[in-house]
mmCIF file of C-alpha atoms and ligand atoms in Angstrom:
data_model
loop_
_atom_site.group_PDB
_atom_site.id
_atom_site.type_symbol
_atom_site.label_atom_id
_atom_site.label_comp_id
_atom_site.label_asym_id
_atom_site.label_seq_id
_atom_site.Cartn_x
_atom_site.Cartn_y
_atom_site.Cartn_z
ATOM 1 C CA UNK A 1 86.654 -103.833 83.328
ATOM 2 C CA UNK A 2 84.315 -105.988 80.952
ATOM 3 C CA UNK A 3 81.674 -104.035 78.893
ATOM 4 C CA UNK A 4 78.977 -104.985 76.830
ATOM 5 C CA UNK A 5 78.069 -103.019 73.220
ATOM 6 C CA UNK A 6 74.624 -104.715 72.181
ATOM 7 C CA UNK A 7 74.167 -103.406 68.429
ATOM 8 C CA UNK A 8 70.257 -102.239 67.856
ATOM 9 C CA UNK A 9 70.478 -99.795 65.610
ATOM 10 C CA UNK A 10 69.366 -102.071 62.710
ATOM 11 C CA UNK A 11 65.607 -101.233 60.419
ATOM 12 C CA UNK A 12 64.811 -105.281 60.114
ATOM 13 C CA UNK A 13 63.719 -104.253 56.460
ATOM 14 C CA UNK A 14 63.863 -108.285 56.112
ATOM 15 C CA UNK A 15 60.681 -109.026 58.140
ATOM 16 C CA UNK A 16 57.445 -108.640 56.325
ATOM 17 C CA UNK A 17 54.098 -106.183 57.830
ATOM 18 C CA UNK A 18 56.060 -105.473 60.732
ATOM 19 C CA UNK A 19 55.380 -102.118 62.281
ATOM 20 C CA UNK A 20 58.323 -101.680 64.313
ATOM 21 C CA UNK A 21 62.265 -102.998 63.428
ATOM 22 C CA UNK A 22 62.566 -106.990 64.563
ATOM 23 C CA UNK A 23 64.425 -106.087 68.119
ATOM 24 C CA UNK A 24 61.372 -104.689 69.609
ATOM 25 C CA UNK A 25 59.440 -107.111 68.444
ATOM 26 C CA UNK A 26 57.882 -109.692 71.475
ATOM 27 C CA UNK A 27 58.337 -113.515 71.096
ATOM 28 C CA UNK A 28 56.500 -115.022 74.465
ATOM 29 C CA UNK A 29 55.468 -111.484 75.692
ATOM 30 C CA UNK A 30 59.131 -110.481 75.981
ATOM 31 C CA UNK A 31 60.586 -107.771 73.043
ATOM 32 C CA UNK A 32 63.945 -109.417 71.679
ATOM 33 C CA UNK A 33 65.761 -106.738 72.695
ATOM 34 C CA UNK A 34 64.862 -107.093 75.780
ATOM 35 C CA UNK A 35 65.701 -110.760 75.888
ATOM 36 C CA UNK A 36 69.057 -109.777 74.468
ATOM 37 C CA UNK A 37 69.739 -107.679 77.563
ATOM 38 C CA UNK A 38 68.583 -110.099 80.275
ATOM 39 C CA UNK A 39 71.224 -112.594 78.856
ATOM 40 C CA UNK A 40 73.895 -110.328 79.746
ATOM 41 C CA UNK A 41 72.575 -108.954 82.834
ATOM 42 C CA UNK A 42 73.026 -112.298 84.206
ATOM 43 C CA UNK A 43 76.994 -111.780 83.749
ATOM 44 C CA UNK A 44 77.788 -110.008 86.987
ATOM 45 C CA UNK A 45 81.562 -109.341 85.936
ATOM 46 C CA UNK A 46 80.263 -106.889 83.325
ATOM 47 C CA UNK A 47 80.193 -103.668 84.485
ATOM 48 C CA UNK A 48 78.075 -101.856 81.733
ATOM 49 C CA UNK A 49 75.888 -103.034 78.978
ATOM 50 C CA UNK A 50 75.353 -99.943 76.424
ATOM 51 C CA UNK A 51 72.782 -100.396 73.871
ATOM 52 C CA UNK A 52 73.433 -98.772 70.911
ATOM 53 C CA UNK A 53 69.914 -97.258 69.011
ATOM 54 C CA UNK A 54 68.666 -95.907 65.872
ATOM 55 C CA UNK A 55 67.960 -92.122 67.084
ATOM 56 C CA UNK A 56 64.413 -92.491 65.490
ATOM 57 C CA UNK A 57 63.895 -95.614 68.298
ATOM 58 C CA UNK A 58 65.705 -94.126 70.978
ATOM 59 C CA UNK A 59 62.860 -92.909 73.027
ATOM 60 C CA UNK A 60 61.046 -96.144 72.240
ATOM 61 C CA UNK A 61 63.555 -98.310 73.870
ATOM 62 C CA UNK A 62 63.927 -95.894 76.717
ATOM 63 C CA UNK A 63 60.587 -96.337 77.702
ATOM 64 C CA UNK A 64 60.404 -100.231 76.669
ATOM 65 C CA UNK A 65 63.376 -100.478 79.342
ATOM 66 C CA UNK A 66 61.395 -98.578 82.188
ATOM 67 C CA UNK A 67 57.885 -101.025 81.212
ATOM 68 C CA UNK A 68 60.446 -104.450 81.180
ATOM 69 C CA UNK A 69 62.395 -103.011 84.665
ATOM 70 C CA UNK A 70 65.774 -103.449 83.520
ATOM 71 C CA UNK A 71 67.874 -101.439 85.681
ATOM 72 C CA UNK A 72 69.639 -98.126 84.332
ATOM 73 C CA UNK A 73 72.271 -99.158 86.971
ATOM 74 C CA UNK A 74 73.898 -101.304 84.928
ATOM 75 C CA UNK A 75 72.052 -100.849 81.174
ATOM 76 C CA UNK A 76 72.237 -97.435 79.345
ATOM 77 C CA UNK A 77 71.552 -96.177 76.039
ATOM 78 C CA UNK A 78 73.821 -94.859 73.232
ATOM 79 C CA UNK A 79 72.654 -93.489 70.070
ATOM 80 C CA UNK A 80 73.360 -95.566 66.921
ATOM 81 C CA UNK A 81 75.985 -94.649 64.060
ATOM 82 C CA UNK A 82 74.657 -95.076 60.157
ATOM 83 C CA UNK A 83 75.946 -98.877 60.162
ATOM 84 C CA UNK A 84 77.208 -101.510 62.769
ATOM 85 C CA UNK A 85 80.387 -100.256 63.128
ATOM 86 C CA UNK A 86 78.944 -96.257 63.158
ATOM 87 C CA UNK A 87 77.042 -97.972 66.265
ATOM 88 C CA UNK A 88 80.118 -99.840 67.870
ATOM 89 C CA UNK A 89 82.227 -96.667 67.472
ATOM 90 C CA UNK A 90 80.226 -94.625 69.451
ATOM 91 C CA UNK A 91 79.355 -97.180 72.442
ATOM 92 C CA UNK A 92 83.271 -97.138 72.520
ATOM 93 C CA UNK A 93 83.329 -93.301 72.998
ATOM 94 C CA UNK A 94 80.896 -93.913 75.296
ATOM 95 C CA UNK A 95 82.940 -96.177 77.136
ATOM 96 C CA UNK A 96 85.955 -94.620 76.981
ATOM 97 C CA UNK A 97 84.793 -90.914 77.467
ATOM 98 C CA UNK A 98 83.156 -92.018 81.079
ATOM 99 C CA UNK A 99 86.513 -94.724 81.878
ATOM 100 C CA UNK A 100 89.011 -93.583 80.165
ATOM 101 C CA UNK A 101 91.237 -96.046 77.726
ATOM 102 C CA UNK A 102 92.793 -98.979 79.864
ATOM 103 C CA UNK A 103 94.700 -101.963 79.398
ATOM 104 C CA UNK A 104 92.576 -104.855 79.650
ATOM 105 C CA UNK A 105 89.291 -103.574 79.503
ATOM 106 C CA UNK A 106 87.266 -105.530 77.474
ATOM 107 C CA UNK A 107 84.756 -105.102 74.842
ATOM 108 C CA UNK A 108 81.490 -107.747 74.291
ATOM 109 C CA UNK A 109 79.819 -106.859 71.058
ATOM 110 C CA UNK A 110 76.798 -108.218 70.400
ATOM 111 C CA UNK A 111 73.484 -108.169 68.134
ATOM 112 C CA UNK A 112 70.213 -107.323 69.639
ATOM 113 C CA UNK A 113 68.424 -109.918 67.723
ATOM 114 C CA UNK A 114 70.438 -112.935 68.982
ATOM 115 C CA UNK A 115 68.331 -113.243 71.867
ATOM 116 C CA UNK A 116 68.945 -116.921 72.684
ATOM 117 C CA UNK A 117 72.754 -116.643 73.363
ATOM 118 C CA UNK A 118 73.986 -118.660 75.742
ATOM 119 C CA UNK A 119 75.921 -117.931 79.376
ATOM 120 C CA UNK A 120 78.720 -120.345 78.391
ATOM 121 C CA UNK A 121 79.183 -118.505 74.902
ATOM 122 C CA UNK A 122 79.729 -115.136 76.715
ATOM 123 C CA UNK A 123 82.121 -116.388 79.291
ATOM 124 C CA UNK A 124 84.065 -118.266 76.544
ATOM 125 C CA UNK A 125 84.626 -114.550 74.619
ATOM 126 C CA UNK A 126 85.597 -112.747 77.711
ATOM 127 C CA UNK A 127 87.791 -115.468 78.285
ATOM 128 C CA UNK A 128 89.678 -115.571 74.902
ATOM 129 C CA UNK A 129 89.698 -111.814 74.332
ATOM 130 C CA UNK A 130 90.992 -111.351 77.963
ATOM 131 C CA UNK A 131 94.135 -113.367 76.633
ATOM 132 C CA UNK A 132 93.963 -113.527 72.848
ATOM 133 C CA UNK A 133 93.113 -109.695 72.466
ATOM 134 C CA UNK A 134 90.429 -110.388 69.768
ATOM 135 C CA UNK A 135 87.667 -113.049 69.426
ATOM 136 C CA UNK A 136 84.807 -114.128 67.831
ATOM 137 C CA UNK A 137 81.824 -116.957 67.983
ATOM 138 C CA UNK A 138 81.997 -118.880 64.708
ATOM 139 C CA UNK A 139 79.716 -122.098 63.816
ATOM 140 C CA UNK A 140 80.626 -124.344 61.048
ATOM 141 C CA UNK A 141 78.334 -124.922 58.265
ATOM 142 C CA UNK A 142 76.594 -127.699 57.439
ATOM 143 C CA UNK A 143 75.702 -126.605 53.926
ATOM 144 C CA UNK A 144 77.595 -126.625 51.009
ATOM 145 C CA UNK A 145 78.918 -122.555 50.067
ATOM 146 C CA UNK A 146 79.306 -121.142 46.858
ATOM 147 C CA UNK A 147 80.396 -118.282 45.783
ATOM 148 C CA UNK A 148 78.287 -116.429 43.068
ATOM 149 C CA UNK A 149 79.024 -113.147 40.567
ATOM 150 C CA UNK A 150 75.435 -112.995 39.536
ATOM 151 C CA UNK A 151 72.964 -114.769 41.439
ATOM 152 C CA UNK A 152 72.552 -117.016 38.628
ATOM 153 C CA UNK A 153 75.237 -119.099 38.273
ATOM 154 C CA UNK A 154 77.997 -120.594 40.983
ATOM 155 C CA UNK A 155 81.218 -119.547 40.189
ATOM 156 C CA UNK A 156 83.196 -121.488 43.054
ATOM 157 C CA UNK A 157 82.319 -124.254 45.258
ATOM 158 C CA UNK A 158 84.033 -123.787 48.755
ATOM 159 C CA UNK A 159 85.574 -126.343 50.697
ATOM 160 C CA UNK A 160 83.288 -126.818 53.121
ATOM 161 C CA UNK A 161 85.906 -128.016 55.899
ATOM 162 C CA UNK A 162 87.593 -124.896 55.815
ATOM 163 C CA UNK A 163 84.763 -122.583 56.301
ATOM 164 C CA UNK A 164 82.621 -121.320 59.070
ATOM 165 C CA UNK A 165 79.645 -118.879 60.046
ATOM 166 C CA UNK A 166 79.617 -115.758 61.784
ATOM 167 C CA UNK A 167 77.755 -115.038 64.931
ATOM 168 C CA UNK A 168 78.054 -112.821 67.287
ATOM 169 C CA UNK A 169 79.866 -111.665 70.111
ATOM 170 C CA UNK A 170 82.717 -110.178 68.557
ATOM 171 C CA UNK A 171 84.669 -109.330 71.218
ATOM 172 C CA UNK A 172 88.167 -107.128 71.941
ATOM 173 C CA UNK A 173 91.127 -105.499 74.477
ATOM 174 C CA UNK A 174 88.862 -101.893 74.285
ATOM 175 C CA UNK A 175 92.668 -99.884 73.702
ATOM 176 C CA UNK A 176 93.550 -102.333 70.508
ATOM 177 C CA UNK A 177 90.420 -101.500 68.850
ATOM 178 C CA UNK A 178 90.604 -98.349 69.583
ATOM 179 C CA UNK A 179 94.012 -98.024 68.039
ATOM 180 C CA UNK A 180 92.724 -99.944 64.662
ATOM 181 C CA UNK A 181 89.565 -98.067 64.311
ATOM 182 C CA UNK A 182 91.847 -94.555 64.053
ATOM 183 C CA UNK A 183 94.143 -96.008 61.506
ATOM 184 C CA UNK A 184 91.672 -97.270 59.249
ATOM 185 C CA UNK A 185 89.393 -94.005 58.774
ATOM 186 C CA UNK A 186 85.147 -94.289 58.370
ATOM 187 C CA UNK A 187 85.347 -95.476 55.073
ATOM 188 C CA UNK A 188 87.244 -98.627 55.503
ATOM 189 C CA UNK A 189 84.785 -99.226 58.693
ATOM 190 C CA UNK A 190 81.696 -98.497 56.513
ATOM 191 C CA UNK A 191 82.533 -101.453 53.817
ATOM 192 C CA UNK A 192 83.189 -103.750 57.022
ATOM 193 C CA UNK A 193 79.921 -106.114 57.382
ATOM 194 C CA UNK A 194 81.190 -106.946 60.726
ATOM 195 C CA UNK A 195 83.546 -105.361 63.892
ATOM 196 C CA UNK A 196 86.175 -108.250 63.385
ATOM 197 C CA UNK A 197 87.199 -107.111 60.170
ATOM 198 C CA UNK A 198 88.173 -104.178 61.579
ATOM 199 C CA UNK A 199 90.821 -106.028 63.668
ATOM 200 C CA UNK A 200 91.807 -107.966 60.847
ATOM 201 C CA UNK A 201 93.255 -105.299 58.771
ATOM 202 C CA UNK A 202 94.846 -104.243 61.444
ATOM 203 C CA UNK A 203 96.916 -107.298 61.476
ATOM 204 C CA UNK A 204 95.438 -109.172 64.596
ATOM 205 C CA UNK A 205 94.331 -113.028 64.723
ATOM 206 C CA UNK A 206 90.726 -113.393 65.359
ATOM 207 C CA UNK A 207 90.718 -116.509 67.710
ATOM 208 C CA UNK A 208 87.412 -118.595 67.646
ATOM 209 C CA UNK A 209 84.961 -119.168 70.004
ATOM 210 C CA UNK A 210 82.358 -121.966 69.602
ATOM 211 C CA UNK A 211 79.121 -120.581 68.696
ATOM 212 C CA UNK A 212 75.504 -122.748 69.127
ATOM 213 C CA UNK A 213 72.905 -122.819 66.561
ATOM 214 C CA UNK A 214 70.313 -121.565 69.030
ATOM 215 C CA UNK A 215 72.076 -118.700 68.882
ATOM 216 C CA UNK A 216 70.859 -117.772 65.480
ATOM 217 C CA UNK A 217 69.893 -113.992 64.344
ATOM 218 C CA UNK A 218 66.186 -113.315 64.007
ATOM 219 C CA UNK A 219 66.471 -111.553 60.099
ATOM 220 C CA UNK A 220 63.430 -113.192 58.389
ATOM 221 C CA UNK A 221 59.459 -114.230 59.115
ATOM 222 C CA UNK A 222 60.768 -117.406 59.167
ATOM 223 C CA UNK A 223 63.743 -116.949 62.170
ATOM 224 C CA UNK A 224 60.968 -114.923 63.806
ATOM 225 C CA UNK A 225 58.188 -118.084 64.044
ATOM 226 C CA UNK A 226 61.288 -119.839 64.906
ATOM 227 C CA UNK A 227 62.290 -117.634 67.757
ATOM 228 C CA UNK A 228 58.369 -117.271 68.941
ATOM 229 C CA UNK A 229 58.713 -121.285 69.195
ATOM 230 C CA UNK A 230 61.559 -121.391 71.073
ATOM 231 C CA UNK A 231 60.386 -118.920 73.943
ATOM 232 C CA UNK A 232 57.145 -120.472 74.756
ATOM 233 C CA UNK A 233 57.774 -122.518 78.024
HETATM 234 C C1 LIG B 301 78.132 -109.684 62.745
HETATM 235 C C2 LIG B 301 77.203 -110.662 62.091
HETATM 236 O O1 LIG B 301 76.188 -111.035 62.959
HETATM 237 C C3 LIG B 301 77.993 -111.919 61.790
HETATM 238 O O2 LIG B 301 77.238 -112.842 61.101
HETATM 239 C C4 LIG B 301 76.537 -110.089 60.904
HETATM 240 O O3 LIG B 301 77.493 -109.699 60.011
HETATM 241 C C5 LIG B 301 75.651 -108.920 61.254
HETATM 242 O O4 LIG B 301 74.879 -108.570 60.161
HETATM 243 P P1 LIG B 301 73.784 -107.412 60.169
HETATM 244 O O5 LIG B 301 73.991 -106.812 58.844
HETATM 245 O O6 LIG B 301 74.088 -106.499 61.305
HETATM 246 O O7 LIG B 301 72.462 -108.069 60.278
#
């Protein structure tokens, strides 16, 4: 079985004089989140789609779910750990409390605010996880990295070739991650900025999917008036 973990349980302290955290904010009339969750409705072969929520939001995006008709058939909530892997962790004992631990089940993480993703990206992931075990959606950069001690000075330049971006889905075989998340403990998952990591120390190849630029994450004013752009039609 193919599930979907769409993380939410961020604060979006990075957007200015907003009232409420940037995933329930609407670009074109429609809340991000929401967006988020129509893009992976359209996957039939995923059987779930668990939303993972800060508790303080959690009635918030009950209700926005019930006002933007997305079916609790198929779309449920989960309350949100104290980071994104807090968050992934429990959509997994979710999943696995209600199905049980499988073979081959798979796991589509996500982030809420990447509401543009595309169908092709989320087949590709199911794809590669289904036979490389772990996967995620990289982009490479077209800027020059550095690495800095300071913020002041560079203390490395990067080779450029060799280095890509992050996005999201991160996706895995539900029973390997599983298995890594017990043997590294909640510390070790609390320093991890992202779920692949977690694989990672565990010893497994992360195989690369080919992310898209649209599908950029809405963090600042700036990605916001971006995102509002892109969804008028
Ligand atoms: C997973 C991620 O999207 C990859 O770039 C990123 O690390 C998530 O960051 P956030 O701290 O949850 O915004």
């Amino acid at each position: 079985m193919i599930f979907a973990g769409i993380v939410a349980g961020g604060s979006g302290t990075r957007i200015k004089n907003a009232d409420k955290p940037k995933q329930f904010i609407e670009i074109g009339g429609v809340p991000v989140l929401i967006r988020t969750v129509r893009a992976f409705e359209e996957i039939g072969e995923i059987e779930r789609i668990y939303i993972g929520i800060n508790p303080t939001w959690y009635d918030y995006a009950d209700k926005l779910l019930e006002e933007f008709d997305v079916s609790t058939k198929r779309v449920r909530l989960v309350t949100g750990g104290q980071d994104r892997n807090g968050t992934v962790l429990n959509i997994l004992r979710e999943i696995t409390g209600i199905f049980g631990t499988n073979k081959g089940d798979i796991l589509v993480t996500h982030d809420a605010v990447r509401p543009f993703i595309s169908e092709r990206i989320i087949r590709d992931n199911i794809e590669c996880a289904q036979k490389n075990i772990a996967c995620g959606t990289y982009i490479p950069s077209d800027d020059t990295i550095i690495r800095t001690t300071d913020s002041l000075t560079v203390s490395e330049n990067l080779k450029r070739s060799e280095l890509m971006r992050a996005q999201t889905p991160q996706t895995f075989e539900i029973s390997a991650l599983c298995e890594c998340i017990d043997k590294l403990g909640q510390e070790k998952l609390s320093q991890l900025t992202d779920t692949c990591g977690i694989m990672t120390e565990c010893g497994y190849p992360i195989h690369i999917v080919q992310g898209e630029p649209m599908n950029f994450k809405i963090t600042t004013d700036h990605d916001l008036m971006i995102a509002g752009l892109m969804a008028c039609d």
